[in-house]
Coordinates of C-alpha atoms in Angstrom, one line a residue:
M252 CA 9.1 -40.5 -137.9
A253 CA 7.5 -42.4 -135.0
T254 CA 6.5 -39.2 -133.2
L255 CA 4.9 -37.8 -136.4
L256 CA 3.0 -41.1 -137.1
L257 CA 1.8 -41.2 -133.5
L258 CA 0.7 -37.6 -133.6
L259 CA -1.3 -38.1 -136.8
A260 CA -2.9 -41.3 -135.5
L261 CA -3.9 -39.5 -132.2
I262 CA -5.3 -36.5 -134.1
F263 CA -7.3 -38.9 -136.3
E264 CA -8.7 -40.9 -133.3
I265 CA -9.6 -37.7 -131.4
A266 CA -11.1 -36.0 -134.4
F267 CA -13.2 -39.0 -135.4
T268 CA -14.4 -39.4 -131.8
V269 CA -15.6 -35.8 -131.7
Y270 CA -17.2 -36.2 -135.1
S271 CA -19.1 -39.3 -133.9
I272 CA -20.3 -37.6 -130.8
V273 CA -21.4 -34.5 -132.7
T274 CA -23.3 -36.5 -135.4
K275 CA -24.4 -39.2 -132.9
E276 CA -23.3 -41.9 -135.2
T277 CA -20.5 -44.5 -135.0
H278 CA -19.5 -44.2 -138.7
K279 CA -18.2 -47.7 -138.3
K280 CA -17.8 -48.4 -142.1
L281 CA -15.8 -45.2 -142.7
K282 CA -13.6 -45.8 -139.6
S283 CA -13.0 -49.4 -140.7
W284 CA -11.8 -48.4 -144.2
I285 CA -9.5 -45.7 -142.7
R286 CA -7.9 -48.2 -140.3
I287 CA -7.3 -50.6 -143.1
G288 CA -5.8 -47.7 -145.1
I289 CA -3.5 -46.8 -142.2
L290 CA -2.1 -50.3 -142.1
A291 CA -1.6 -50.2 -145.9
V292 CA 0.3 -46.9 -145.6
F293 CA 2.4 -48.4 -142.8
V294 CA 3.3 -51.4 -145.0
I295 CA 4.1 -49.1 -148.0
L296 CA 6.4 -46.9 -145.9
T297 CA 8.1 -50.1 -144.6
L298 CA 8.6 -51.6 -148.0
S299 CA 9.9 -48.3 -149.4
Q300 CA 12.3 -48.2 -146.4
I301 CA 11.1 -44.8 -145.3
I302 CA 10.4 -46.8 -142.1
E303 CA 13.4 -49.0 -141.4
W304 CA 12.0 -52.3 -140.0
S305 CA 13.4 -53.2 -136.7
F306 CA 12.3 -54.2 -133.1
R307 CA 11.1 -50.6 -132.5
W308 CA 8.1 -51.1 -134.9
V309 CA 7.0 -54.6 -134.0
M310 CA 4.4 -53.7 -131.3
L311 CA 2.9 -50.8 -133.4
A312 CA 2.7 -53.0 -136.5
A313 CA 1.0 -55.8 -134.6
F314 CA -1.6 -53.4 -133.1
L315 CA -2.3 -51.8 -136.5
F316 CA -2.8 -55.3 -138.0
I317 CA -5.2 -56.2 -135.3
L318 CA -7.2 -53.0 -135.8
A319 CA -7.3 -53.6 -139.6
L320 CA -8.3 -57.2 -139.2
K321 CA -11.1 -56.3 -136.8
S322 CA -12.2 -53.6 -139.3
A323 CA -12.2 -56.1 -142.2
V324 CA -14.4 -58.5 -140.2
S325 CA -16.7 -55.6 -139.4
L326 CA -17.1 -54.7 -143.0
I327 CA -17.8 -58.3 -144.0
R328 CA -20.5 -58.7 -141.4
K329 CA -22.0 -55.4 -142.4
K330 CA -23.4 -54.9 -138.9
T331 CA -24.0 -51.3 -137.8
P332 CA -23.7 -51.0 -134.0
H333 CA -26.1 -48.7 -132.1
Y334 CA -24.6 -45.4 -131.2
K335 CA -23.8 -44.8 -127.5
T336 CA -21.6 -41.9 -126.4
S337 CA -20.0 -43.7 -123.4
S338 CA -19.1 -46.6 -125.6
V339 CA -17.5 -44.4 -128.3
V340 CA -15.5 -42.5 -125.6
W341 CA -14.3 -45.6 -123.9
K342 CA -13.3 -47.3 -127.1
S343 CA -11.5 -44.2 -128.3
T344 CA -9.7 -43.9 -125.0
F345 CA -8.5 -47.5 -125.2
I346 CA -7.2 -46.9 -128.8
L347 CA -5.4 -43.8 -127.8
F348 CA -3.6 -45.4 -124.9
A349 CA -2.8 -48.5 -127.0
L350 CA -1.3 -46.3 -129.7
V351 CA 0.9 -44.5 -127.3
F352 CA 2.0 -47.8 -125.7
T353 CA 2.7 -49.7 -128.9
A354 CA 4.5 -46.7 -130.4
A355 CA 6.7 -46.2 -127.3
P356 CA 9.7 -48.3 -128.5
A357 CA 9.8 -46.3 -131.8
I358 CA 9.8 -43.1 -129.8
V359 CA 12.3 -44.1 -127.1
F360 CA 14.6 -45.7 -129.8
P361 CA 13.9 -43.5 -132.9
Q362 CA 15.2 -44.1 -136.3
H363 CA 18.5 -42.3 -136.9
K364 CA 21.1 -41.9 -139.5
A365 CA 24.4 -43.7 -138.8
P366 CA 27.5 -41.6 -138.2
K367 CA 29.9 -41.3 -141.1
V368 CA 32.1 -44.3 -141.9
T369 CA 35.0 -42.9 -144.0
G370 CA 37.3 -45.9 -144.5
D371 CA 37.8 -48.0 -147.6
Y372 CA 37.1 -51.4 -146.0
A373 CA 33.6 -53.0 -145.7
V374 CA 33.2 -54.1 -142.0
S375 CA 32.1 -57.5 -140.7
T376 CA 31.4 -58.5 -137.1
A377 CA 31.7 -61.7 -135.1
T378 CA 30.8 -62.6 -131.5
Y379 CA 32.4 -65.1 -129.2
T380 CA 32.1 -66.2 -125.6
Y381 CA 35.4 -66.8 -123.8
V382 CA 35.5 -68.9 -120.6
D383 CA 38.3 -68.2 -118.1
K384 CA 39.1 -71.5 -116.5
K385 CA 41.4 -69.8 -114.0
R386 CA 38.7 -67.7 -112.4
I387 CA 35.5 -68.6 -110.6
E388 CA 32.5 -66.2 -111.1
E389 CA 32.3 -64.0 -108.1
F390 CA 28.8 -62.7 -108.8
T391 CA 27.1 -66.2 -108.5
D392 CA 27.5 -69.1 -106.0
T393 CA 27.3 -71.8 -108.7
G394 CA 31.0 -72.4 -108.9
A395 CA 31.0 -71.7 -112.6
N396 CA 34.0 -70.1 -114.3
R397 CA 34.0 -66.5 -115.3
F398 CA 33.0 -65.9 -118.9
V399 CA 33.3 -62.8 -121.1
N400 CA 31.5 -62.0 -124.3
V401 CA 33.5 -60.3 -127.0
E402 CA 32.3 -58.8 -130.3
F403 CA 34.8 -58.1 -133.1
W404 CA 34.5 -55.5 -135.9
Y405 CA 37.1 -56.1 -138.6
P406 CA 37.9 -55.4 -142.3
E407 CA 35.8 -57.7 -144.5
N408 CA 37.8 -59.8 -147.1
A409 CA 41.0 -58.4 -145.6
D410 CA 44.3 -59.6 -147.0
G411 CA 46.7 -58.1 -144.5
S412 CA 47.3 -57.9 -140.8
Y413 CA 45.9 -55.1 -138.7
P414 CA 46.4 -53.6 -135.2
L415 CA 44.2 -54.9 -132.4
L416 CA 42.1 -52.4 -130.4
V417 CA 40.3 -53.6 -127.3
F418 CA 37.3 -51.6 -125.9
S419 CA 35.8 -51.6 -122.4
H420 CA 32.3 -50.1 -121.8
G421 CA 31.1 -47.8 -119.0
A422 CA 29.8 -48.8 -115.5
S423 CA 26.5 -50.1 -116.8
G424 CA 27.0 -50.0 -120.5
I425 CA 27.1 -52.6 -123.2
K426 CA 29.8 -53.7 -125.7
T427 CA 28.0 -51.9 -128.5
S428 CA 28.0 -48.5 -126.7
N429 CA 30.4 -47.0 -129.2
A430 CA 29.7 -49.2 -132.2
S431 CA 30.1 -46.2 -134.6
T432 CA 33.6 -45.8 -133.4
Y433 CA 34.4 -49.5 -134.0
N434 CA 32.9 -49.3 -137.5
E435 CA 35.0 -46.3 -138.3
L436 CA 38.2 -47.9 -137.0
A437 CA 37.6 -51.2 -138.7
S438 CA 36.9 -49.4 -142.0
H439 CA 40.4 -48.0 -141.9
G440 CA 42.1 -51.3 -141.2
Y441 CA 41.8 -52.2 -137.5
V442 CA 40.4 -55.2 -135.6
V443 CA 38.3 -54.0 -132.8
A444 CA 37.3 -56.3 -129.9
S445 CA 34.7 -54.9 -127.6
I446 CA 34.1 -56.6 -124.3
D447 CA 30.8 -57.1 -122.4
H448 CA 31.8 -57.4 -118.7
P449 CA 29.1 -59.7 -117.3
Y450 CA 27.3 -58.3 -114.3
H451 CA 28.9 -54.9 -114.9
S452 CA 27.2 -54.5 -118.3
F453 CA 23.5 -53.7 -118.4
Y454 CA 23.0 -57.0 -120.2
T455 CA 25.0 -59.4 -122.3
S456 CA 24.1 -62.3 -124.5
S457 CA 26.4 -65.4 -124.8
E458 CA 26.9 -67.6 -127.8
D459 CA 24.4 -70.1 -126.5
G460 CA 21.8 -67.4 -126.2
T461 CA 22.0 -67.1 -122.4
K462 CA 21.2 -63.5 -121.2
T463 CA 23.0 -62.1 -118.2
M464 CA 21.7 -58.8 -116.6
I465 CA 23.6 -56.3 -114.4
N466 CA 24.2 -57.3 -110.8
S467 CA 21.9 -55.3 -108.6
D468 CA 24.5 -55.0 -105.7
Y469 CA 27.2 -53.7 -108.1
N470 CA 24.7 -51.3 -109.7
L471 CA 23.8 -49.9 -106.2
E472 CA 27.5 -49.5 -105.3
V473 CA 28.1 -47.4 -108.4
S474 CA 25.0 -45.3 -107.8
N475 CA 25.9 -44.7 -104.2
A476 CA 29.5 -43.9 -104.9
N477 CA 28.3 -41.0 -107.0
K478 CA 26.3 -39.6 -104.1
E479 CA 27.8 -37.6 -101.3
G480 CA 27.8 -39.0 -97.8
V481 CA 27.0 -42.6 -98.6
Y482 CA 30.5 -44.0 -98.6
S483 CA 33.6 -42.6 -96.9
K484 CA 36.6 -41.9 -99.1
E485 CA 38.3 -45.0 -97.8
E486 CA 35.3 -47.1 -98.6
T487 CA 35.0 -45.6 -102.1
Y488 CA 38.7 -46.4 -102.7
G489 CA 38.1 -50.0 -101.7
L490 CA 35.2 -50.2 -104.2
I491 CA 37.3 -48.7 -107.0
Q492 CA 40.0 -51.4 -106.4
K493 CA 37.4 -54.1 -106.6
W494 CA 35.8 -52.8 -109.7
M495 CA 39.1 -52.3 -111.4
K496 CA 40.4 -55.7 -110.6
Q497 CA 37.3 -57.3 -112.2
R498 CA 37.7 -55.0 -115.3
T499 CA 41.4 -55.4 -115.8
D500 CA 41.3 -59.2 -115.2
D501 CA 38.6 -59.4 -118.0
M502 CA 40.7 -57.2 -120.3
N503 CA 43.9 -59.1 -119.6
F504 CA 42.1 -62.4 -120.2
V505 CA 40.6 -61.3 -123.5
I506 CA 43.9 -59.9 -124.8
D507 CA 45.8 -63.0 -123.8
T508 CA 43.1 -65.3 -125.3
I509 CA 43.2 -63.4 -128.6
L510 CA 47.0 -63.5 -128.7
A511 CA 46.9 -67.2 -128.1
K512 CA 44.3 -67.8 -130.8
T513 CA 46.4 -65.9 -133.4
K514 CA 48.8 -68.8 -133.1
T515 CA 46.4 -71.8 -132.9
D516 CA 43.0 -70.7 -134.4
N517 CA 42.4 -70.5 -138.1
D518 CA 39.4 -68.2 -137.7
F519 CA 39.6 -65.4 -140.2
V520 CA 39.5 -62.7 -137.4
Y521 CA 42.5 -64.0 -135.5
Q522 CA 44.6 -64.6 -138.6
H523 CA 44.5 -60.9 -139.6
I524 CA 45.7 -59.4 -136.3
D525 CA 49.1 -57.8 -135.9
T526 CA 50.0 -58.8 -132.4
D527 CA 52.8 -56.2 -132.2
K528 CA 50.3 -53.4 -132.4
I529 CA 47.8 -53.3 -129.6
G530 CA 45.8 -50.4 -128.3
V531 CA 43.1 -50.2 -125.6
F532 CA 40.3 -47.7 -125.1
G533 CA 37.1 -47.3 -123.1
H534 CA 34.4 -45.0 -121.9
S535 CA 34.0 -44.0 -118.2
M536 CA 34.9 -47.0 -116.0
G537 CA 36.1 -48.8 -119.2
G538 CA 38.4 -45.8 -119.8
A539 CA 39.8 -46.0 -116.3
A540 CA 40.5 -49.8 -116.8
S541 CA 42.2 -49.0 -120.1
V542 CA 44.6 -46.5 -118.5
W543 CA 45.2 -49.1 -115.8
L544 CA 46.3 -51.6 -118.5
G545 CA 48.5 -49.0 -120.0
R546 CA 50.5 -49.1 -116.8
E547 CA 50.4 -52.9 -116.4
R548 CA 51.1 -54.3 -119.8
D549 CA 54.3 -53.8 -121.9
D550 CA 52.5 -54.8 -125.1
I551 CA 50.0 -52.0 -125.0
R552 CA 51.2 -49.3 -127.3
A553 CA 48.4 -46.7 -127.1
V554 CA 45.5 -45.8 -124.8
V555 CA 42.4 -43.7 -125.3
N556 CA 40.6 -42.6 -122.1
I557 CA 37.1 -41.4 -122.8
D558 CA 35.7 -39.4 -119.9
A559 CA 37.2 -41.4 -117.0
P560 CA 39.3 -40.9 -113.9
F561 CA 42.8 -42.3 -113.6
F562 CA 41.9 -44.9 -111.0
S563 CA 45.3 -46.5 -111.7
D564 CA 47.0 -43.4 -110.4
L565 CA 44.7 -42.8 -107.4
V566 CA 46.2 -43.3 -103.9
Y567 CA 44.2 -43.0 -100.7
K568 CA 46.1 -41.5 -97.8
K569 CA 44.5 -42.5 -94.5
E570 CA 46.4 -39.9 -92.5
I571 CA 44.8 -37.0 -94.4
D572 CA 41.6 -39.0 -95.4
D573 CA 42.0 -37.9 -99.0
Y574 CA 43.2 -39.0 -102.4
V575 CA 46.5 -38.1 -104.0
A576 CA 48.1 -38.9 -107.4
K577 CA 50.7 -41.5 -107.8
S578 CA 54.3 -40.2 -108.4
E579 CA 55.2 -42.4 -111.3
A580 CA 55.4 -41.3 -114.9
F581 CA 52.9 -42.7 -117.4
S582 CA 54.9 -43.7 -120.4
T583 CA 52.3 -45.2 -122.8
P584 CA 50.9 -42.8 -125.4
L585 CA 47.6 -41.5 -124.1
L586 CA 44.7 -39.5 -125.5
N587 CA 42.1 -38.1 -123.0
I588 CA 38.7 -37.0 -124.3
Y589 CA 36.6 -35.2 -121.8
S590 CA 33.0 -33.9 -121.7
D591 CA 31.9 -31.0 -119.5
D592 CA 30.9 -33.4 -116.8
V593 CA 34.5 -34.5 -116.3
W594 CA 36.3 -31.3 -117.4
N595 CA 34.6 -29.4 -114.6
Q596 CA 35.9 -31.8 -112.0
L597 CA 39.6 -31.7 -113.1
D598 CA 40.6 -29.0 -110.6
S599 CA 38.9 -30.7 -107.6
N600 CA 40.5 -33.1 -105.1
S601 CA 38.0 -35.8 -106.0
T602 CA 38.6 -39.2 -107.6
Y603 CA 39.8 -37.1 -110.6
V604 CA 42.8 -35.7 -108.6
A605 CA 45.3 -37.7 -110.8
N606 CA 43.6 -36.3 -114.0
K607 CA 44.6 -32.7 -113.2
L608 CA 46.1 -31.0 -116.2
D609 CA 49.2 -30.0 -114.2
N610 CA 50.0 -33.6 -113.2
E611 CA 53.6 -33.9 -114.4
Q612 CA 53.3 -37.7 -114.6
F613 CA 51.2 -37.3 -117.8
N614 CA 53.1 -34.5 -119.5
D615 CA 53.1 -36.3 -122.8
A616 CA 49.4 -37.1 -122.9
F617 CA 47.0 -35.5 -125.4
T618 CA 43.9 -33.9 -123.8
V619 CA 40.9 -32.5 -125.5
H620 CA 37.6 -31.1 -124.2
F621 CA 34.3 -31.4 -126.0
K622 CA 32.6 -28.2 -124.8
G623 CA 28.8 -28.6 -124.3
A624 CA 29.1 -32.4 -124.2
K625 CA 27.7 -34.5 -121.4
H626 CA 29.1 -37.9 -120.3
L627 CA 27.0 -39.9 -122.7
S628 CA 27.6 -37.6 -125.6
L629 CA 30.8 -39.6 -126.1
T630 CA 28.8 -42.8 -126.8
D631 CA 26.2 -43.7 -129.4
L632 CA 23.3 -43.6 -126.9
P633 CA 22.2 -40.0 -127.8
L634 CA 21.7 -41.3 -131.3
F635 CA 20.1 -44.6 -130.4
S636 CA 17.9 -43.2 -127.6
P637 CA 18.0 -39.4 -127.0
I638 CA 15.3 -39.8 -124.3
L639 CA 17.3 -42.4 -122.3
A640 CA 20.5 -40.4 -122.7
N641 CA 18.9 -37.2 -121.4
I642 CA 17.4 -39.1 -118.4
L643 CA 20.6 -40.9 -117.5
Q644 CA 22.9 -37.8 -117.8
G645 CA 20.5 -35.3 -116.3
G646 CA 19.5 -33.3 -119.3
K647 CA 20.2 -32.6 -123.0
A648 CA 23.8 -31.8 -124.0
D649 CA 24.4 -28.5 -125.8
I650 CA 26.7 -30.1 -128.3
D651 CA 25.3 -31.5 -131.6
K652 CA 25.2 -35.3 -131.1
Y653 CA 26.5 -36.1 -134.6
Y654 CA 29.3 -33.5 -134.4
S655 CA 30.3 -34.9 -131.0
I656 CA 30.5 -38.6 -132.0
E657 CA 31.9 -38.1 -135.5
T658 CA 34.6 -35.7 -134.2
E659 CA 35.4 -38.2 -131.4
N660 CA 35.7 -41.0 -133.9
K661 CA 38.0 -39.0 -136.1
L662 CA 40.3 -38.1 -133.2
I663 CA 40.5 -41.7 -132.0
L664 CA 41.3 -42.9 -135.5
Q665 CA 44.0 -40.2 -136.1
F666 CA 45.6 -41.0 -132.7
F667 CA 45.8 -44.8 -133.3
D668 CA 47.0 -44.2 -136.9
Y669 CA 49.8 -42.0 -135.5
E670 CA 50.8 -44.2 -132.6
L671 CA 50.2 -47.7 -134.1
K672 CA 50.7 -47.2 -137.8
G673 CA 53.0 -44.2 -137.9
I674 CA 50.6 -42.3 -140.2
G675 CA 50.7 -38.5 -140.3
Q676 CA 50.9 -36.3 -137.3
F677 CA 48.5 -36.0 -134.3
T678 CA 47.9 -32.4 -133.4
P679 CA 44.4 -32.1 -131.9
E680 CA 42.8 -28.9 -130.8
K681 CA 42.4 -28.4 -127.1
T682 CA 38.6 -27.7 -127.4
Y683 CA 36.0 -28.9 -129.8

């Protein structure tokens, strides 16, 4: 929609400029009426919900309003400016650049249909900020306690108790990275708590409105760790331990806080959690942290790992300067969902050495491969911003973005239904 509107506007401006130059007239009156008409059409499209009003349209709407207002004033004054080619060209050039600039948010973040939500429950959300009084924030020197922002997706007007699922985002993601998954799960009777890991997330907003951006040093560490020759394998292993401690400490704190609140807090969300049925899942670094918790906590009954290495099972051997897999069986039910980006690394002796399909410590794990998918295909980003997704993951994925996320959501729901609710059988295909 945004691209089409921008294209039409650009064609009009260029055509009208050429027309003015050929006829050597400004045609000010006609142009003014057309610009007023364009604003009217934009308003009609918005009111009819063909254009879904959101942040993406604010700048363009403001610019169209300014143009229409200026045109209305020009019509009232009835002043016909003297034609001058250079003036017509410069004004047109400015309008063209302004249109592209103000339409950019709607192009980068286009309107898109939401993935299917198939459950019977309507879904509500709630956001809270938890402060960990046992930890001092390591990313600042203020001496403040570590805080974590958590958003819940849960069945609206629920009358029962439902399993708790805790999600952890990727290295520089945000807590809403897989919002379509949370909606699908909540619609089927789950309480989903998604965590923003401050300074690991691209940005997070606390209950009091405070915004916290990603830490530049951490972001550089992650970037350099994905490049050859920047860090030694021993240095990379040390970074992994640091990152995982931050992540798992956050997740443990959130789960423990929620469990405590189910006993003391009358908030609707907490009173509908079945504390005997807890699952964790995450994408990328969040998936690695989820598997780690599956080893640490006895109350975790199911884990979904989305495109992540088993950092919990990675051991660095100094004598061979390489990684090996831990020799300890993983007993928590586990579903692995891999894109091509990870699947193609499973046979290498990299940080994915523990993920190898022949690793006997994970004999009971379910593993599926989304052929043609890239790393971010397993999040909502390709829907929310295809341009950003393609830039961040180095190109467009071959898999259909709706097929990818809706199939992923279906598999995660079926897995948790089977492991936490005892519903049906879970027999996924190996490749999708």
